[in-house]
Amino acid sequence: EKPSDKRAPDLSLVDGIWVCIGEGDPLLASSAENPFSFTIDDVRVEGKAARAPSLTDPLEAPTSMPDGRGISVGILDQAGLFGAAPNPRESTGQAMCAALGECGFTASLIRPEDVAARLKKDTYDVLILIGSRLPAEGATPLLDHLRAGGALWYVGMKDPLSEPMVLRGDDGWVPSTHAIPRDARLIFEGPLKTLLWHQAENSSLALSAAARQAFPSFPATLPFRQAAVLQANDSISAPTTPAWVDVEPFMSLRYHARNFCGLEDDFTGWAMVKFTHHSGPFAGARILFTGFPLTGESGVPASSPAFAGFAGNAVMSIAPKTEVHAWDVPVLDLPELTREN
């Protein structure tokens, strides 16, 4: 990051190096018997050529695991709203709960019929909403969580809370005619006034500097098959972001479409982006949007060894930060301060 800094780099911080090799480069002829070596900033790199990851290959390398102790997470998975109980092996919510447990988080899966009561009674540091479906009576408590400055990680390919559901006798969960709460449209306040969703297939997501910091073991691009994106521009103007909302893209893609004049143009979309509200009805709230499913349709499926670290670091990016002071002896695990020491 600082080419002018001639100090020896700390190689203990380097997890891996990705090198893009052009067609016809002699390095492509290397093999296990004929390895290559070169120097970057006085660091000697040795290796051998190997097949580059396919855009449809899931990410298999494990990523760093955060310490989630002391952070409570409530998980709302729309899988429970389809009539039959979800298979634990196939439910993203179940996989999310287990993954966050590996990182030390206190994570619990909230059943659809308990959503309203649990959100009104229990206090969670972070809520995870998987899918656009939610019991109609749970929408207001979820928005109250954001109004209180809480955190929400939304994983879905439609507008959040756009499909309210009600429990109707033997019919089970059915679509509701309840109006979507007005404040729901403010969840993604920050990109454009009109949110547009796009599908992309067999492509890759570019990770921003913020994403590389949040997910240090990830490569510079992440493969996926399908994703919904928040439109980041309309080919002639940048997003209209209110002064009280910080928008921090994590993963983006370039896609080709027609602009408002009917001409072919290139656009930018955000498949993963963080919103931080400093004022307004959600003052203090942090919202993380992920527009690709956490299944085999993305590069980070729940079955991947990298999933636990990905989920844990995603939660940590919006979790409340605790300030640690020198006088917080129990937090720092230091002996009691006395005149002698």
Short mmCIF file of C-alpha atoms in Angstrom, two decimals:
data_model
loop_
_atom_site.label_atom_id
_atom_site.label_comp_id
_atom_site.label_asym_id
_atom_site.label_seq_id
_atom_site.Cartn_x
_atom_site.Cartn_y
_atom_site.Cartn_z
CA GLU A 1 0.00 0.00 0.00
CA LYS A 2 2.99 2.31 0.50
CA PRO A 3 5.52 1.75 -2.30
CA SER A 4 7.70 4.57 -0.96
CA ASP A 5 8.12 2.80 2.36
CA LYS A 6 11.38 0.85 2.03
CA ARG A 7 11.12 -0.95 5.36
CA ALA A 8 11.13 -4.73 5.13
CA PRO A 9 7.52 -5.92 4.96
CA ASP A 10 6.19 -8.07 7.79
CA LEU A 11 5.65 -11.37 5.99
CA SER A 12 3.81 -12.81 9.00
CA LEU A 13 0.86 -10.68 7.90
CA VAL A 14 0.81 -12.15 4.38
CA ASP A 15 -1.62 -15.05 3.96
CA GLY A 16 -1.15 -15.42 0.23
CA ILE A 17 -0.21 -13.58 -2.95
CA TRP A 18 -2.32 -13.62 -6.12
CA VAL A 19 -0.37 -12.94 -9.29
CA CYS A 20 -2.13 -12.24 -12.60
CA ILE A 21 -0.03 -13.66 -15.42
CA GLY A 22 -0.58 -12.51 -18.99
CA GLU A 23 -0.97 -14.89 -21.89
CA GLY A 24 2.38 -15.90 -23.35
CA ASP A 25 4.32 -15.09 -20.17
CA PRO A 26 7.25 -17.50 -19.62
CA LEU A 27 5.93 -18.19 -16.12
CA LEU A 28 3.07 -20.12 -17.68
CA ALA A 29 5.56 -22.74 -18.82
CA SER A 30 6.63 -23.47 -15.25
CA SER A 31 5.75 -26.70 -13.51
CA ALA A 32 6.58 -28.57 -10.36
CA GLU A 33 9.86 -29.62 -11.97
CA ASN A 34 10.51 -26.14 -13.34
CA PRO A 35 9.31 -23.59 -10.71
CA PHE A 36 9.56 -19.84 -11.13
CA SER A 37 10.87 -17.09 -8.88
CA PHE A 38 10.79 -13.30 -8.98
CA THR A 39 11.21 -10.34 -6.64
CA ILE A 40 8.64 -7.76 -5.52
CA ASP A 41 9.84 -4.95 -3.24
CA ASP A 42 12.90 -6.95 -2.14
CA VAL A 43 10.72 -9.97 -1.34
CA ARG A 44 11.59 -13.12 -3.27
CA VAL A 45 8.53 -15.03 -4.46
CA GLU A 46 8.92 -18.66 -5.47
CA GLY A 47 6.22 -20.93 -6.80
CA LYS A 48 4.82 -22.88 -9.70
CA ALA A 49 1.99 -22.29 -12.13
CA ALA A 50 -1.37 -23.86 -11.36
CA ARG A 51 -4.88 -23.73 -12.77
CA ALA A 52 -6.63 -20.49 -11.86
CA PRO A 53 -9.90 -20.88 -9.91
CA SER A 54 -12.94 -21.17 -12.12
CA LEU A 55 -15.54 -18.46 -11.76
CA THR A 56 -17.97 -21.15 -10.65
CA ASP A 57 -15.64 -22.76 -8.11
CA PRO A 58 -16.58 -22.11 -4.49
CA LEU A 59 -13.97 -20.56 -2.22
CA GLU A 60 -12.39 -23.43 -0.30
CA ALA A 61 -9.60 -21.68 1.60
CA PRO A 62 -10.50 -20.98 5.25
CA THR A 63 -10.52 -17.35 6.29
CA SER A 64 -9.58 -15.78 9.62
CA MET A 65 -11.97 -16.44 12.49
CA PRO A 66 -13.03 -13.42 14.59
CA ASP A 67 -13.65 -13.52 18.33
CA GLY A 68 -17.40 -13.08 18.73
CA ARG A 69 -17.61 -13.64 22.48
CA GLY A 70 -20.08 -11.32 24.17
CA ILE A 71 -22.02 -10.50 20.97
CA SER A 72 -25.58 -11.83 20.66
CA VAL A 73 -27.06 -12.57 17.23
CA GLY A 74 -30.65 -13.38 16.29
CA ILE A 75 -31.19 -15.15 12.96
CA LEU A 76 -34.47 -14.90 11.01
CA ASP A 77 -34.57 -17.38 8.14
CA GLN A 78 -37.46 -17.34 5.69
CA ALA A 79 -37.00 -21.10 5.17
CA GLY A 80 -39.46 -21.67 8.02
CA LEU A 81 -42.20 -19.81 6.15
CA PHE A 82 -42.59 -22.33 3.34
CA GLY A 83 -44.85 -24.72 5.20
CA ALA A 84 -42.49 -27.59 5.99
CA ALA A 85 -39.71 -27.43 8.55
CA PRO A 86 -36.39 -26.79 6.78
CA ASN A 87 -33.81 -29.52 6.60
CA PRO A 88 -31.03 -28.46 9.03
CA ARG A 89 -28.45 -29.45 6.42
CA GLU A 90 -30.06 -27.24 3.79
CA SER A 91 -31.20 -24.27 5.88
CA THR A 92 -28.92 -21.26 5.56
CA GLY A 93 -30.11 -20.10 8.98
CA GLN A 94 -29.04 -23.35 10.64
CA ALA A 95 -25.67 -23.19 8.91
CA MET A 96 -25.29 -19.54 9.92
CA CYS A 97 -26.09 -20.35 13.54
CA ALA A 98 -23.51 -23.14 13.65
CA ALA A 99 -20.86 -21.03 11.88
CA LEU A 100 -21.25 -18.09 14.24
CA GLY A 101 -21.12 -20.47 17.19
CA GLU A 102 -17.68 -21.58 15.99
CA CYS A 103 -16.55 -17.96 16.23
CA GLY A 104 -17.83 -17.57 19.80
CA PHE A 105 -21.01 -15.58 19.04
CA THR A 106 -24.16 -16.27 21.04
CA ALA A 107 -26.35 -17.05 18.03
CA SER A 108 -29.92 -18.34 18.03
CA LEU A 109 -32.36 -19.17 15.25
CA ILE A 110 -35.73 -17.47 15.77
CA ARG A 111 -38.77 -19.45 14.63
CA PRO A 112 -41.26 -17.52 12.46
CA GLU A 113 -44.09 -17.85 14.97
CA ASP A 114 -41.85 -16.39 17.70
CA VAL A 115 -40.41 -13.45 15.74
CA ALA A 116 -42.61 -10.67 17.13
CA ALA A 117 -42.40 -11.86 20.75
CA ARG A 118 -38.66 -12.52 20.67
CA LEU A 119 -37.80 -9.18 19.06
CA LYS A 120 -39.92 -7.31 21.59
CA LYS A 121 -38.55 -9.22 24.58
CA ASP A 122 -34.91 -10.02 23.76
CA THR A 123 -32.14 -7.59 22.90
CA TYR A 124 -29.75 -8.62 20.13
CA ASP A 125 -26.57 -6.86 19.14
CA VAL A 126 -27.06 -8.00 15.52
CA LEU A 127 -30.07 -9.33 13.64
CA ILE A 128 -29.64 -11.43 10.49
CA LEU A 129 -32.56 -11.49 8.07
CA ILE A 130 -32.27 -14.18 5.38
CA GLY A 131 -34.77 -13.61 2.58
CA SER A 132 -37.45 -10.99 1.99
CA ARG A 133 -40.19 -12.94 3.76
CA LEU A 134 -41.02 -12.15 7.39
CA PRO A 135 -44.13 -12.54 9.54
CA ALA A 136 -46.09 -9.30 9.16
CA GLU A 137 -46.15 -8.68 12.91
CA GLY A 138 -42.35 -8.91 13.04
CA ALA A 139 -41.67 -5.99 10.69
CA THR A 140 -42.27 -3.24 13.24
CA PRO A 141 -40.11 -4.83 16.00
CA LEU A 142 -37.31 -5.30 13.47
CA LEU A 143 -37.50 -1.64 12.45
CA ASP A 144 -37.61 -0.67 16.14
CA HIS A 145 -34.31 -2.53 16.50
CA LEU A 146 -32.83 -0.23 13.83
CA ARG A 147 -34.43 2.88 15.35
CA ALA A 148 -32.63 2.00 18.58
CA GLY A 149 -29.30 2.02 16.72
CA GLY A 150 -29.06 -1.74 16.22
CA ALA A 151 -27.37 -3.71 13.45
CA LEU A 152 -28.93 -5.74 10.63
CA TRP A 153 -27.35 -8.09 8.11
CA TYR A 154 -29.80 -8.66 5.27
CA VAL A 155 -29.16 -11.54 2.86
CA GLY A 156 -31.66 -11.53 0.04
CA MET A 157 -32.39 -10.89 -3.61
CA LYS A 158 -35.54 -8.80 -3.13
CA ASP A 159 -36.38 -5.70 -1.10
CA PRO A 160 -36.30 -6.48 2.64
CA LEU A 161 -39.70 -6.95 4.32
CA SER A 162 -41.35 -6.85 0.88
CA GLU A 163 -43.17 -10.16 1.37
CA PRO A 164 -45.07 -10.09 4.71
CA MET A 165 -46.59 -13.41 5.74
CA VAL A 166 -49.38 -14.45 8.14
CA LEU A 167 -50.21 -17.81 9.72
CA ARG A 168 -53.65 -18.95 8.57
CA GLY A 169 -54.88 -22.19 10.14
CA ASP A 170 -54.34 -25.32 8.10
CA ASP A 171 -53.03 -23.26 5.18
CA GLY A 172 -49.87 -22.45 7.12
CA TRP A 173 -47.95 -19.31 6.22
CA VAL A 174 -49.53 -17.36 3.36
CA PRO A 175 -48.81 -13.93 1.80
CA SER A 176 -50.31 -11.07 3.77
CA THR A 177 -52.13 -7.96 2.60
CA HIS A 178 -50.49 -5.91 5.35
CA ALA A 179 -48.88 -2.73 4.07
CA ILE A 180 -45.10 -2.60 4.23
CA PRO A 181 -44.01 -0.19 7.01
CA ARG A 182 -43.03 3.18 5.62
CA ASP A 183 -39.60 3.17 7.26
CA ALA A 184 -38.69 -0.10 5.50
CA ARG A 185 -37.73 1.90 2.42
CA LEU A 186 -35.07 3.69 4.47
CA ILE A 187 -33.10 0.50 5.15
CA PHE A 188 -31.06 1.04 2.00
CA GLU A 189 -31.14 4.81 2.08
CA GLY A 190 -27.98 5.97 0.41
CA PRO A 191 -27.66 4.52 -3.13
CA LEU A 192 -30.19 5.91 -5.62
CA LYS A 193 -33.71 7.07 -4.84
CA THR A 194 -35.01 4.22 -6.98
CA LEU A 195 -33.45 0.87 -6.15
CA LEU A 196 -32.91 -1.41 -9.11
CA TRP A 197 -32.04 -5.08 -8.89
CA HIS A 198 -30.07 -6.99 -11.46
CA GLN A 199 -29.15 -10.59 -12.05
CA ALA A 200 -25.70 -11.63 -13.17
CA GLU A 201 -24.48 -15.10 -14.02
CA ASN A 202 -21.04 -16.71 -14.19
CA SER A 203 -19.07 -13.65 -13.25
CA SER A 204 -16.93 -12.38 -10.39
CA LEU A 205 -17.30 -9.78 -7.67
CA ALA A 206 -14.51 -7.28 -7.06
CA LEU A 207 -13.64 -6.79 -3.40
CA SER A 208 -12.99 -3.26 -2.13
CA ALA A 209 -10.23 -2.32 0.32
CA ALA A 210 -12.81 -2.44 3.13
CA ALA A 211 -13.78 -5.97 2.14
CA ARG A 212 -10.16 -7.12 1.99
CA GLN A 213 -9.75 -5.79 5.52
CA ALA A 214 -12.94 -7.48 6.72
CA PHE A 215 -12.12 -10.76 4.94
CA PRO A 216 -8.30 -10.83 4.92
CA SER A 217 -7.93 -14.30 3.39
CA PHE A 218 -10.20 -13.67 0.42
CA PRO A 219 -8.82 -13.15 -3.08
CA ALA A 220 -9.29 -9.86 -4.92
CA THR A 221 -12.30 -11.30 -6.76
CA LEU A 222 -14.97 -13.74 -5.66
CA PRO A 223 -16.84 -16.03 -8.07
CA PHE A 224 -20.61 -16.34 -8.14
CA ARG A 225 -23.35 -17.57 -10.41
CA GLN A 226 -26.21 -15.26 -9.50
CA ALA A 227 -26.51 -12.09 -7.46
CA ALA A 228 -28.83 -9.18 -7.00
CA VAL A 229 -27.13 -5.82 -6.85
CA LEU A 230 -28.03 -2.36 -5.69
CA GLN A 231 -27.53 0.05 -8.55
CA ALA A 232 -24.54 2.26 -7.81
CA ASN A 233 -24.94 4.54 -10.84
CA ASP A 234 -27.19 5.15 -13.81
CA SER A 235 -24.34 5.65 -16.31
CA ILE A 236 -24.30 9.44 -15.99
CA SER A 237 -24.52 10.21 -12.25
CA ALA A 238 -23.19 8.89 -8.97
CA PRO A 239 -25.42 7.77 -6.10
CA THR A 240 -27.37 10.39 -4.21
CA THR A 241 -26.20 9.73 -0.68
CA PRO A 242 -27.71 11.68 2.23
CA ALA A 243 -25.11 13.42 4.36
CA TRP A 244 -26.16 11.39 7.39
CA VAL A 245 -25.55 7.97 5.76
CA ASP A 246 -22.12 6.50 5.07
CA VAL A 247 -22.07 3.97 2.23
CA GLU A 248 -19.17 1.51 2.16
CA PRO A 249 -19.21 -0.96 -0.76
CA PHE A 250 -17.66 -4.37 -0.01
CA MET A 251 -18.26 -6.23 -3.26
CA SER A 252 -19.21 -4.79 -6.63
CA LEU A 253 -19.55 -5.85 -10.25
CA ARG A 254 -19.67 -4.25 -13.66
CA TYR A 255 -22.60 -5.16 -15.88
CA HIS A 256 -23.77 -4.19 -19.33
CA ALA A 257 -27.27 -2.79 -19.89
CA ARG A 258 -29.19 -0.05 -21.66
CA ASN A 259 -29.28 3.40 -20.05
CA PHE A 260 -32.28 5.69 -19.85
CA CYS A 261 -31.61 6.82 -23.42
CA GLY A 262 -31.79 3.25 -24.68
CA LEU A 263 -28.05 3.12 -25.41
CA GLU A 264 -25.73 0.28 -24.40
CA ASP A 265 -23.60 1.25 -21.40
CA ASP A 266 -21.61 -0.13 -18.49
CA PHE A 267 -22.99 0.09 -14.96
CA THR A 268 -21.72 -0.63 -11.46
CA GLY A 269 -23.72 -2.62 -8.92
CA TRP A 270 -23.12 -3.42 -5.26
CA ALA A 271 -23.65 -7.03 -4.26
CA MET A 272 -22.43 -6.40 -0.71
CA VAL A 273 -22.49 -2.96 0.88
CA LYS A 274 -22.59 -1.46 4.37
CA PHE A 275 -24.77 1.49 5.41
CA THR A 276 -24.03 3.46 8.58
CA HIS A 277 -26.76 5.88 9.68
CA HIS A 278 -25.52 8.84 11.73
CA SER A 279 -28.85 10.63 11.94
CA GLY A 280 -32.45 10.27 10.82
CA PRO A 281 -34.93 7.62 12.03
CA PHE A 282 -32.22 4.93 12.12
CA ALA A 283 -29.53 7.03 13.80
CA GLY A 284 -26.70 4.79 14.95
CA ALA A 285 -27.87 1.76 12.93
CA ARG A 286 -25.49 -0.32 10.81
CA ILE A 287 -26.92 -2.31 7.91
CA LEU A 288 -25.06 -4.83 5.76
CA PHE A 289 -26.65 -5.96 2.49
CA THR A 290 -25.62 -9.16 0.72
CA GLY A 291 -27.33 -9.85 -2.59
CA PHE A 292 -26.01 -13.32 -3.35
CA PRO A 293 -27.39 -16.51 -1.79
CA LEU A 294 -25.14 -18.30 0.68
CA THR A 295 -25.54 -21.55 -1.22
CA GLY A 296 -23.81 -23.26 -4.11
CA GLU A 297 -24.86 -20.31 -6.28
CA SER A 298 -22.11 -18.16 -4.78
CA GLY A 299 -18.41 -18.42 -4.05
CA VAL A 300 -19.04 -18.62 -0.28
CA PRO A 301 -21.62 -21.37 0.21
CA ALA A 302 -22.53 -22.48 3.72
CA SER A 303 -20.77 -25.78 3.01
CA SER A 304 -17.42 -24.08 2.36
CA PRO A 305 -14.61 -24.12 4.97
CA ALA A 306 -14.46 -20.35 4.47
CA PHE A 307 -18.09 -19.81 5.49
CA ALA A 308 -17.62 -19.57 9.26
CA GLY A 309 -14.92 -16.91 8.92
CA PHE A 310 -16.94 -15.06 6.28
CA ALA A 311 -20.10 -15.01 8.40
CA GLY A 312 -18.23 -14.09 11.57
CA ASN A 313 -16.30 -11.23 9.97
CA ALA A 314 -19.46 -9.95 8.28
CA VAL A 315 -21.21 -9.76 11.66
CA MET A 316 -18.17 -8.11 13.25
CA SER A 317 -18.23 -5.39 10.57
CA ILE A 318 -21.58 -4.12 11.93
CA ALA A 319 -21.42 -5.30 15.55
CA PRO A 320 -21.30 -2.61 18.24
CA LYS A 321 -17.77 -1.59 19.12
CA THR A 322 -16.74 -1.68 22.77
CA GLU A 323 -14.21 0.91 23.90
CA VAL A 324 -11.53 -0.53 26.14
CA HIS A 325 -9.88 1.81 28.63
CA ALA A 326 -6.87 1.30 30.86
CA TRP A 327 -9.12 1.22 33.92
CA ASP A 328 -11.17 -1.69 32.55
CA VAL A 329 -9.14 -4.20 34.55
CA PRO A 330 -11.47 -7.22 34.06
CA VAL A 331 -11.61 -6.60 30.30
CA LEU A 332 -7.84 -6.41 29.95
CA ASP A 333 -7.33 -9.35 32.34
CA LEU A 334 -4.78 -7.40 34.40
CA PRO A 335 -4.17 -7.64 38.14
CA GLU A 336 -5.93 -5.13 40.35
CA LEU A 337 -4.15 -1.78 40.33
CA THR A 338 -2.52 -1.02 43.71
CA ARG A 339 0.10 1.34 45.02
CA GLU A 340 2.65 -1.47 44.92
CA ASN A 341 2.30 -2.25 41.22
#
